[in-house]
Tab-separated table of C-alpha atoms in Angstrom:
chain	number	residue	atom	x	y	z
P	674	ASP	CA	36.407	37.073	152.222
P	675	ILE	CA	38.905	34.541	150.904
P	676	VAL	CA	42.446	35.906	150.884
P	677	MET	CA	44.796	34.639	148.201
P	678	THR	CA	48.519	34.762	148.895
P	679	GLN	CA	51.094	34.039	146.219
P	680	SER	CA	54.761	33.236	146.647
P	681	PRO	CA	57.247	34.378	145.685
P	682	ASP	CA	56.449	37.953	144.655
P	683	SER	CA	59.006	37.626	141.887
P	684	LEU	CA	61.417	35.089	140.502
P	685	ALA	CA	64.140	34.985	137.900
P	686	VAL	CA	64.652	31.752	136.022
P	687	SER	CA	67.071	30.793	133.284
P	688	LEU	CA	65.695	29.980	129.868
P	689	GLY	CA	64.714	26.329	129.705
P	690	GLU	CA	64.552	25.961	133.468
P	691	ARG	CA	61.501	25.335	135.649
P	692	ALA	CA	59.499	28.117	137.263
P	693	THR	CA	57.174	27.370	140.175
P	694	ILE	CA	54.598	29.759	141.619
P	695	ASN	CA	52.560	29.008	144.709
P	696	CYS	CA	49.127	30.241	145.671
P	697	LYS	CA	47.494	29.713	149.039
P	698	SER	CA	43.889	30.498	149.900
P	699	SER	CA	42.719	31.420	153.389
P	700	GLN	CA	39.970	28.807	153.113
P	701	SER	CA	39.350	25.837	150.897
P	702	VAL	CA	38.141	26.525	147.365
P	703	LEU	CA	37.299	22.863	146.791
P	704	ASP	CA	33.635	22.118	146.245
P	705	ASN	CA	33.213	18.629	147.632
P	706	SER	CA	29.905	18.179	145.802
P	707	ASN	CA	31.647	18.106	142.416
P	708	ASN	CA	35.304	17.726	143.457
P	709	LYS	CA	36.237	20.920	141.627
P	710	ASN	CA	38.712	23.497	142.864
P	711	TYR	CA	37.533	26.992	141.945
P	712	LEU	CA	41.020	28.283	141.264
P	713	ILE	CA	42.124	30.080	138.116
P	714	TRP	CA	45.585	31.080	136.885
P	715	TYR	CA	46.066	34.117	134.641
P	716	GLN	CA	49.050	35.469	132.769
P	717	GLN	CA	49.435	39.205	132.186
P	718	LYS	CA	52.084	40.537	129.856
P	719	PRO	CA	53.087	44.230	129.949
P	720	GLY	CA	50.476	46.503	128.432
P	721	GLN	CA	47.988	43.670	127.939
P	722	PRO	CA	44.926	42.442	129.803
P	723	PRO	CA	45.181	39.137	131.662
P	724	LYS	CA	44.726	35.851	129.862
P	725	VAL	CA	43.375	32.624	131.360
P	726	LEU	CA	45.963	29.847	131.481
P	727	ILE	CA	44.474	27.279	133.829
P	728	SER	CA	40.983	26.771	135.213
P	729	TRP	CA	39.678	24.387	137.870
P	730	ALA	CA	43.232	24.465	139.285
P	731	SER	CA	44.641	22.063	136.712
P	732	SER	CA	42.710	22.312	133.439
P	733	ARG	CA	44.804	23.992	130.768
P	734	GLU	CA	42.943	26.364	128.450
P	735	SER	CA	42.810	25.627	124.758
P	736	GLY	CA	45.916	26.957	123.014
P	737	VAL	CA	48.019	27.239	126.167
P	738	PRO	CA	51.372	25.500	125.739
P	739	ASP	CA	51.733	22.253	127.652
P	740	ARG	CA	54.769	23.584	129.499
P	741	PHE	CA	52.200	25.296	131.736
P	742	SER	CA	50.565	23.096	134.351
P	743	GLY	CA	48.530	23.619	137.471
P	744	SER	CA	48.212	21.430	140.517
P	745	GLY	CA	46.935	21.426	144.045
P	746	SER	CA	43.673	21.164	145.919
P	747	GLY	CA	41.852	22.732	148.822
P	748	THR	CA	44.001	25.654	149.899
P	749	ASP	CA	47.369	25.084	148.239
P	750	PHE	CA	48.033	25.413	144.543
P	751	THR	CA	50.977	25.571	142.184
P	752	LEU	CA	51.548	26.870	138.675
P	753	THR	CA	54.558	25.311	136.988
P	754	ILE	CA	56.281	26.397	133.815
P	755	SER	CA	58.347	23.348	132.975
P	756	SER	CA	60.801	24.998	130.590
P	757	LEU	CA	60.753	28.783	130.673
P	758	GLN	CA	60.644	30.550	127.331
P	759	ALA	CA	61.322	34.225	126.651
P	760	GLU	CA	57.661	34.819	125.851
P	761	ASP	CA	56.659	33.621	129.332
P	762	VAL	CA	57.981	36.798	130.962
P	763	ALA	CA	54.857	38.133	132.627
P	764	VAL	CA	53.024	38.548	135.896
P	765	TYR	CA	50.992	35.540	136.961
P	766	TYR	CA	47.893	35.759	139.147
P	767	CYS	CA	45.749	33.183	140.870
P	768	GLN	CA	42.075	33.913	141.499
P	769	GLN	CA	39.456	32.088	143.509
P	770	TYR	CA	35.920	31.708	142.259
P	771	TYR	CA	34.450	29.751	145.153
P	772	GLY	CA	30.943	30.261	146.394
P	773	SER	CA	29.799	33.842	146.016
P	774	PRO	CA	31.667	37.106	145.413
P	775	PRO	CA	34.052	38.727	146.106
P	776	TRP	CA	36.276	36.911	143.639
P	777	THR	CA	39.727	37.619	145.009
P	778	PHE	CA	43.088	37.588	143.266
P	779	GLY	CA	46.529	36.876	144.591
P	780	GLN	CA	48.946	39.786	144.576
P	781	GLY	CA	50.763	38.482	141.516
P	782	THR	CA	54.143	36.899	140.816
P	783	LYS	CA	56.512	38.509	138.351
P	784	VAL	CA	58.533	36.056	136.282
P	785	GLU	CA	61.733	37.268	134.640
P	786	ILE	CA	64.669	35.744	132.797
P	787	LYS	CA	67.844	35.244	134.784
D	1413	GLU	CA	35.770	37.011	117.528
D	1414	VAL	CA	34.732	38.407	120.863
D	1415	GLN	CA	35.491	42.083	121.363
D	1416	LEU	CA	35.068	44.088	124.526
D	1417	VAL	CA	35.827	47.788	124.237
D	1418	GLU	CA	35.839	50.006	127.295
D	1419	SER	CA	35.424	53.766	127.163
D	1420	GLY	CA	34.668	56.695	129.410
D	1421	GLY	CA	37.842	56.871	131.445
D	1422	GLY	CA	39.637	60.104	132.164
D	1423	LEU	CA	40.754	62.572	134.806
D	1424	VAL	CA	38.277	63.454	137.533
D	1425	HIS	CA	38.555	65.353	140.806
D	1426	PRO	CA	38.075	63.585	144.121
D	1427	GLY	CA	34.371	63.410	144.896
D	1428	GLY	CA	33.477	63.525	141.229
D	1429	SER	CA	31.677	61.054	139.011
D	1430	LEU	CA	32.436	59.108	135.884
D	1431	ARG	CA	30.507	56.592	133.797
D	1432	LEU	CA	32.392	53.797	132.109
D	1433	SER	CA	30.983	51.840	129.209
D	1434	CYS	CA	31.903	48.508	127.693
D	1435	ALA	CA	30.690	47.637	124.208
D	1436	ALA	CA	30.569	43.949	123.404
D	1437	SER	CA	30.510	42.206	120.044
D	1438	GLY	CA	31.076	38.729	118.686
D	1439	LEU	CA	29.168	37.004	121.478
D	1440	THR	CA	25.605	36.329	122.555
D	1441	PHE	CA	25.904	39.099	125.102
D	1442	SER	CA	22.704	38.402	126.987
D	1443	GLY	CA	23.906	34.897	127.825
D	1444	TYR	CA	26.857	35.898	129.944
D	1445	TRP	CA	27.598	37.221	133.369
D	1446	MET	CA	30.010	40.130	133.095
D	1447	ASN	CA	32.562	41.705	135.385
D	1448	TRP	CA	34.640	44.804	136.016
D	1449	VAL	CA	38.189	44.293	137.259
D	1450	ARG	CA	40.583	47.134	137.981
D	1451	GLN	CA	44.318	47.503	138.233
D	1452	ALA	CA	45.950	50.456	139.946
D	1453	PRO	CA	49.161	51.692	138.264
D	1454	GLY	CA	51.913	49.160	138.843
D	1455	LYS	CA	49.687	47.060	141.103
D	1456	GLY	CA	47.757	43.825	140.964
D	1457	LEU	CA	44.266	42.933	139.840
D	1458	GLU	CA	41.197	43.706	141.917
D	1459	TRP	CA	37.743	42.358	141.120
D	1460	VAL	CA	35.246	45.224	141.325
D	1461	ALA	CA	31.797	43.997	140.353
D	1462	THR	CA	29.773	41.261	138.696
D	1463	ILE	CA	26.400	41.399	136.977
D	1464	SER	CA	24.213	38.473	135.992
D	1465	SER	CA	23.212	37.830	132.407
D	1466	ASP	CA	19.811	39.479	132.855
D	1467	GLY	CA	21.068	42.229	135.160
D	1468	SER	CA	19.012	41.082	138.121
D	1469	GLN	CA	21.953	40.108	140.310
D	1470	LYS	CA	24.834	42.416	141.115
D	1471	TYR	CA	27.773	42.045	143.437
D	1472	TYR	CA	30.425	44.574	144.420
D	1473	VAL	CA	33.691	44.650	146.302
D	1474	ASP	CA	33.158	46.300	149.681
D	1475	SER	CA	35.292	49.336	148.845
D	1476	VAL	CA	32.900	50.486	146.085
D	1477	LYS	CA	29.539	49.493	147.560
D	1478	GLY	CA	27.184	52.458	147.676
D	1479	ARG	CA	29.369	54.455	145.277
D	1480	PHE	CA	29.501	52.364	142.093
D	1481	THR	CA	26.533	50.987	140.144
D	1482	PHE	CA	26.909	48.261	137.546
D	1483	SER	CA	24.255	47.978	134.870
D	1484	ARG	CA	23.787	46.505	131.423
D	1485	ASP	CA	21.639	46.992	128.361
D	1486	ASN	CA	21.282	43.706	126.527
D	1487	THR	CA	19.556	45.435	123.605
D	1488	LYS	CA	22.709	47.474	123.043
D	1489	ASN	CA	25.243	44.796	124.045
D	1490	SER	CA	26.666	47.223	126.556
D	1491	LEU	CA	27.772	47.435	130.151
D	1492	TYR	CA	27.955	50.520	132.296
D	1493	LEU	CA	29.767	51.350	135.513
D	1494	GLN	CA	28.519	54.514	137.167
D	1495	MET	CA	31.173	55.664	139.588
D	1496	ASN	CA	30.303	58.354	142.132
D	1497	SER	CA	32.181	59.904	145.058
D	1498	LEU	CA	35.458	58.939	143.468
D	1499	ARG	CA	38.569	58.707	145.581
D	1500	ALA	CA	42.270	58.735	144.776
D	1501	GLU	CA	42.386	55.016	145.512
D	1502	ASP	CA	39.934	54.395	142.653
D	1503	THR	CA	42.650	55.402	140.193
D	1504	ALA	CA	43.190	52.380	137.962
D	1505	VAL	CA	42.751	50.797	134.583
D	1506	TYR	CA	39.245	49.366	134.522
D	1507	TYR	CA	38.711	46.205	132.493
D	1508	CYS	CA	35.415	44.646	131.554
D	1509	ALA	CA	35.576	40.878	131.318
D	1510	ARG	CA	33.285	38.055	130.298
D	1511	GLU	CA	32.670	35.281	132.771
D	1512	THR	CA	32.338	31.726	131.487
D	1513	ARG	CA	32.393	28.602	133.645
D	1514	ARG	CA	33.696	30.491	136.647
D	1515	ARG	CA	36.596	32.183	134.932
D	1516	LEU	CA	37.179	35.495	133.169
D	1517	ASP	CA	37.876	34.217	129.709
D	1518	TRP	CA	37.727	37.388	127.637
D	1519	TRP	CA	38.935	40.851	128.607
D	1520	GLY	CA	38.853	44.277	127.057
D	1521	GLN	CA	41.947	46.459	126.766
D	1522	GLY	CA	40.852	48.642	129.649
D	1523	THR	CA	40.187	52.325	130.242
D	1524	LEU	CA	42.210	54.479	132.629
D	1525	VAL	CA	40.493	56.383	135.406
D	1526	THR	CA	42.587	58.954	137.239
D	1527	VAL	CA	41.222	60.614	140.359
D	1528	SER	CA	43.323	63.612	141.264
D	1529	SER	CA	42.996	67.244	142.185
């Protein structure tokens, strides 16, 4: 099974500052046949189900603010919030969707306001 | 708008059984693979199971294999998760989620399963 490891477990960032979350997979999630990384980022606010932010490692979902961006390839990925807003306080998860199940999640990164 | 509504959660003793349901609306249900994902209290997300659009393919996380059965009824736009031999570590909020283009793009609000004596 592919193990997903996020870092840090939590971070506190001042409003308007940049937040960076890393996600590392134990094996590549890049499909060389189509050059797609099967890596998803979700945001989960308290008391709510998760919401997709980024798919294919860097493709922002419709309606997601452009302060959210995803990057990386192969085994190393990053979610960046360029200018943290109060409404971005949440737990962020990466998930791999490579090959066949199990579809594993990272342990989550909690983002708070400093 | 897509709606996924889970039900059937509750308190059950270790070794007991529970059947979760997920009612879907606002989508062509039979066209989608569907998933169950769970979240233990205060913990992260864990994918539990996936079922193909016609129900012919099913996949489970190792920890529930042989105990949980995922099924669907496309005539009723419904999913079911039969959970047997429940353990304390199965305690979690269980979400059903739609899968589209290799991502879980729509989630229900979840139903809480508590396994305790």
